[in-house]
JSON list of C-alpha atoms in Angstrom, two decimals:
[
{"chain": "C", "resi": 1041, "resn": "UNK", "atom": "CA", "xyz": [8.50, 229.34, -176.35]},
{"chain": "C", "resi": 1042, "resn": "UNK", "atom": "CA", "xyz": [10.00, 232.06, -178.64]},
{"chain": "C", "resi": 1043, "resn": "UNK", "atom": "CA", "xyz": [10.59, 235.50, -176.74]},
{"chain": "C", "resi": 1044, "resn": "UNK", "atom": "CA", "xyz": [11.55, 236.79, -180.58]},
{"chain": "C", "resi": 1045, "resn": "UNK", "atom": "CA", "xyz": [10.53, 236.11, -183.76]},
{"chain": "C", "resi": 1046, "resn": "UNK", "atom": "CA", "xyz": [10.96, 232.52, -184.55]},
{"chain": "C", "resi": 1047, "resn": "UNK", "atom": "CA", "xyz": [9.32, 229.60, -185.73]},
{"chain": "C", "resi": 1048, "resn": "UNK", "atom": "CA", "xyz": [6.02, 229.16, -182.93]},
{"chain": "C", "resi": 1049, "resn": "UNK", "atom": "CA", "xyz": [5.14, 225.56, -181.87]},
{"chain": "C", "resi": 1050, "resn": "UNK", "atom": "CA", "xyz": [1.51, 226.17, -181.64]},
{"chain": "C", "resi": 1051, "resn": "UNK", "atom": "CA", "xyz": [-1.11, 228.84, -180.46]},
{"chain": "C", "resi": 1052, "resn": "UNK", "atom": "CA", "xyz": [-0.67, 228.64, -176.70]},
{"chain": "C", "resi": 1053, "resn": "UNK", "atom": "CA", "xyz": [3.29, 230.20, -177.43]},
{"chain": "C", "resi": 1054, "resn": "UNK", "atom": "CA", "xyz": [1.97, 233.35, -178.37]},
{"chain": "C", "resi": 1055, "resn": "UNK", "atom": "CA", "xyz": [2.15, 236.39, -175.79]},
{"chain": "C", "resi": 1056, "resn": "UNK", "atom": "CA", "xyz": [-1.56, 237.05, -176.17]},
{"chain": "C", "resi": 1057, "resn": "UNK", "atom": "CA", "xyz": [-2.29, 233.79, -175.16]},
{"chain": "C", "resi": 1058, "resn": "UNK", "atom": "CA", "xyz": [-0.17, 233.81, -172.16]},
{"chain": "C", "resi": 1059, "resn": "UNK", "atom": "CA", "xyz": [-1.98, 237.35, -171.44]},
{"chain": "C", "resi": 1060, "resn": "UNK", "atom": "CA", "xyz": [-5.21, 236.07, -171.67]},
{"chain": "C", "resi": 1061, "resn": "UNK", "atom": "CA", "xyz": [-5.10, 233.18, -169.76]},
{"chain": "C", "resi": 1062, "resn": "UNK", "atom": "CA", "xyz": [-3.72, 235.13, -166.82]},
{"chain": "C", "resi": 1063, "resn": "UNK", "atom": "CA", "xyz": [-6.39, 238.03, -167.64]},
{"chain": "C", "resi": 1064, "resn": "UNK", "atom": "CA", "xyz": [-9.34, 235.10, -167.31]},
{"chain": "C", "resi": 1065, "resn": "UNK", "atom": "CA", "xyz": [-7.60, 233.48, -164.51]},
{"chain": "C", "resi": 1066, "resn": "UNK", "atom": "CA", "xyz": [-8.33, 237.41, -162.44]},
{"chain": "C", "resi": 1067, "resn": "UNK", "atom": "CA", "xyz": [-11.77, 237.57, -163.62]},
{"chain": "C", "resi": 1068, "resn": "UNK", "atom": "CA", "xyz": [-12.55, 234.30, -162.07]},
{"chain": "C", "resi": 1069, "resn": "UNK", "atom": "CA", "xyz": [-11.03, 235.22, -159.07]},
{"chain": "C", "resi": 1070, "resn": "UNK", "atom": "CA", "xyz": [-12.59, 238.92, -159.03]},
{"chain": "C", "resi": 1071, "resn": "UNK", "atom": "CA", "xyz": [-15.86, 236.63, -159.57]},
{"chain": "C", "resi": 1072, "resn": "UNK", "atom": "CA", "xyz": [-15.08, 234.31, -156.56]},
{"chain": "C", "resi": 1073, "resn": "UNK", "atom": "CA", "xyz": [-14.32, 237.05, -154.30]},
{"chain": "C", "resi": 1074, "resn": "UNK", "atom": "CA", "xyz": [-17.98, 239.53, -155.78]},
{"chain": "C", "resi": 1075, "resn": "UNK", "atom": "CA", "xyz": [-20.10, 235.70, -154.76]},
{"chain": "C", "resi": 1076, "resn": "UNK", "atom": "CA", "xyz": [-17.98, 235.91, -151.01]},
{"chain": "C", "resi": 1077, "resn": "UNK", "atom": "CA", "xyz": [-18.92, 239.43, -150.81]},
{"chain": "C", "resi": 1078, "resn": "UNK", "atom": "CA", "xyz": [-22.83, 238.46, -151.72]},
{"chain": "C", "resi": 1079, "resn": "UNK", "atom": "CA", "xyz": [-22.82, 235.67, -149.51]},
{"chain": "C", "resi": 1080, "resn": "UNK", "atom": "CA", "xyz": [-21.37, 237.33, -146.48]},
{"chain": "C", "resi": 1081, "resn": "UNK", "atom": "CA", "xyz": [-23.62, 240.60, -147.03]},
{"chain": "C", "resi": 1082, "resn": "UNK", "atom": "CA", "xyz": [-26.55, 238.04, -146.97]},
{"chain": "C", "resi": 1083, "resn": "UNK", "atom": "CA", "xyz": [-25.42, 236.30, -144.03]},
{"chain": "C", "resi": 1084, "resn": "UNK", "atom": "CA", "xyz": [-24.85, 239.26, -142.21]},
{"chain": "C", "resi": 1085, "resn": "UNK", "atom": "CA", "xyz": [-28.49, 240.46, -143.22]},
{"chain": "C", "resi": 1086, "resn": "UNK", "atom": "CA", "xyz": [-30.17, 236.80, -141.76]},
{"chain": "C", "resi": 1087, "resn": "UNK", "atom": "CA", "xyz": [-28.08, 238.60, -138.49]},
{"chain": "C", "resi": 1088, "resn": "UNK", "atom": "CA", "xyz": [-29.68, 241.54, -138.29]},
{"chain": "C", "resi": 1089, "resn": "UNK", "atom": "CA", "xyz": [-33.05, 240.41, -138.28]},
{"chain": "C", "resi": 1090, "resn": "UNK", "atom": "CA", "xyz": [-32.23, 237.82, -136.10]},
{"chain": "C", "resi": 1091, "resn": "UNK", "atom": "CA", "xyz": [-31.22, 240.66, -133.70]},
{"chain": "C", "resi": 1092, "resn": "UNK", "atom": "CA", "xyz": [-34.00, 242.60, -134.49]},
{"chain": "C", "resi": 1093, "resn": "UNK", "atom": "CA", "xyz": [-36.44, 239.87, -133.50]},
{"chain": "C", "resi": 1094, "resn": "UNK", "atom": "CA", "xyz": [-34.37, 239.84, -130.11]},
{"chain": "C", "resi": 1095, "resn": "UNK", "atom": "CA", "xyz": [-35.13, 242.79, -129.62]},
{"chain": "C", "resi": 1096, "resn": "UNK", "atom": "CA", "xyz": [-38.69, 242.65, -130.35]},
{"chain": "C", "resi": 1097, "resn": "UNK", "atom": "CA", "xyz": [-39.40, 239.66, -127.90]},
{"chain": "C", "resi": 1098, "resn": "UNK", "atom": "CA", "xyz": [-37.31, 241.62, -124.73]},
{"chain": "C", "resi": 1099, "resn": "UNK", "atom": "CA", "xyz": [-39.58, 244.86, -125.51]},
{"chain": "C", "resi": 1100, "resn": "UNK", "atom": "CA", "xyz": [-37.30, 247.35, -127.33]},
{"chain": "C", "resi": 1101, "resn": "UNK", "atom": "CA", "xyz": [-38.73, 247.12, -130.61]},
{"chain": "C", "resi": 1102, "resn": "UNK", "atom": "CA", "xyz": [-42.49, 247.42, -131.53]},
{"chain": "C", "resi": 1103, "resn": "UNK", "atom": "CA", "xyz": [-43.54, 243.93, -133.73]},
{"chain": "C", "resi": 1104, "resn": "UNK", "atom": "CA", "xyz": [-44.66, 246.87, -136.49]},
{"chain": "C", "resi": 1105, "resn": "UNK", "atom": "CA", "xyz": [-41.26, 247.95, -136.67]},
{"chain": "C", "resi": 1106, "resn": "UNK", "atom": "CA", "xyz": [-39.73, 244.63, -136.64]},
{"chain": "C", "resi": 1107, "resn": "UNK", "atom": "CA", "xyz": [-42.64, 243.28, -139.47]},
{"chain": "C", "resi": 1108, "resn": "UNK", "atom": "CA", "xyz": [-41.30, 246.65, -141.50]},
{"chain": "C", "resi": 1109, "resn": "UNK", "atom": "CA", "xyz": [-37.60, 245.63, -141.06]},
{"chain": "C", "resi": 1110, "resn": "UNK", "atom": "CA", "xyz": [-38.41, 242.14, -141.82]},
{"chain": "C", "resi": 1111, "resn": "UNK", "atom": "CA", "xyz": [-40.18, 242.99, -145.22]},
{"chain": "C", "resi": 1112, "resn": "UNK", "atom": "CA", "xyz": [-37.34, 245.27, -146.30]},
{"chain": "C", "resi": 1113, "resn": "UNK", "atom": "CA", "xyz": [-34.79, 242.14, -145.28]},
{"chain": "C", "resi": 1114, "resn": "UNK", "atom": "CA", "xyz": [-36.66, 240.02, -147.73]},
{"chain": "C", "resi": 1115, "resn": "UNK", "atom": "CA", "xyz": [-36.54, 242.13, -150.28]},
{"chain": "C", "resi": 1116, "resn": "UNK", "atom": "CA", "xyz": [-33.06, 242.61, -149.84]},
{"chain": "C", "resi": 1117, "resn": "UNK", "atom": "CA", "xyz": [-32.66, 239.33, -149.80]},
{"chain": "C", "resi": 1118, "resn": "UNK", "atom": "CA", "xyz": [-34.63, 238.91, -153.32]},
{"chain": "C", "resi": 1119, "resn": "UNK", "atom": "CA", "xyz": [-32.06, 241.51, -154.70]},
{"chain": "C", "resi": 1120, "resn": "UNK", "atom": "CA", "xyz": [-28.59, 239.67, -153.39]},
{"chain": "C", "resi": 1121, "resn": "UNK", "atom": "CA", "xyz": [-29.99, 236.00, -153.96]},
{"chain": "C", "resi": 1122, "resn": "UNK", "atom": "CA", "xyz": [-30.16, 237.83, -158.03]},
{"chain": "C", "resi": 1123, "resn": "UNK", "atom": "CA", "xyz": [-26.97, 238.99, -158.34]},
{"chain": "C", "resi": 1124, "resn": "UNK", "atom": "CA", "xyz": [-25.22, 235.66, -156.67]},
{"chain": "C", "resi": 1125, "resn": "UNK", "atom": "CA", "xyz": [-27.55, 233.66, -159.30]},
{"chain": "C", "resi": 1126, "resn": "UNK", "atom": "CA", "xyz": [-26.31, 236.23, -161.97]},
{"chain": "C", "resi": 1127, "resn": "UNK", "atom": "CA", "xyz": [-23.05, 236.26, -160.85]},
{"chain": "C", "resi": 1128, "resn": "UNK", "atom": "CA", "xyz": [-22.54, 231.98, -160.81]},
{"chain": "C", "resi": 1129, "resn": "UNK", "atom": "CA", "xyz": [-23.55, 232.28, -164.52]},
{"chain": "C", "resi": 1130, "resn": "UNK", "atom": "CA", "xyz": [-20.74, 234.35, -165.76]},
{"chain": "C", "resi": 1131, "resn": "UNK", "atom": "CA", "xyz": [-18.40, 231.41, -164.13]},
{"chain": "C", "resi": 1132, "resn": "UNK", "atom": "CA", "xyz": [-19.96, 228.52, -165.43]}
]
């Protein structure tokens, strides 16, 4: 590659091309990190619901409260799933 103003042999010899490739790699890495975060958030939500059910079974929570929390968790799960789906579309 010619760093000055000499002859260029292909578009890949351009600095703008090099910088674009680096930027694209960083964006993909960032999207992968966002996906990882969303998967962890969804898993943590499932853990909370499981704990609520256990708390209800041992008498620490009323059934009505658990049902209320489960409905809320279902709503949040749908939101997380939508975010995961739309984020995946950006990298495919």
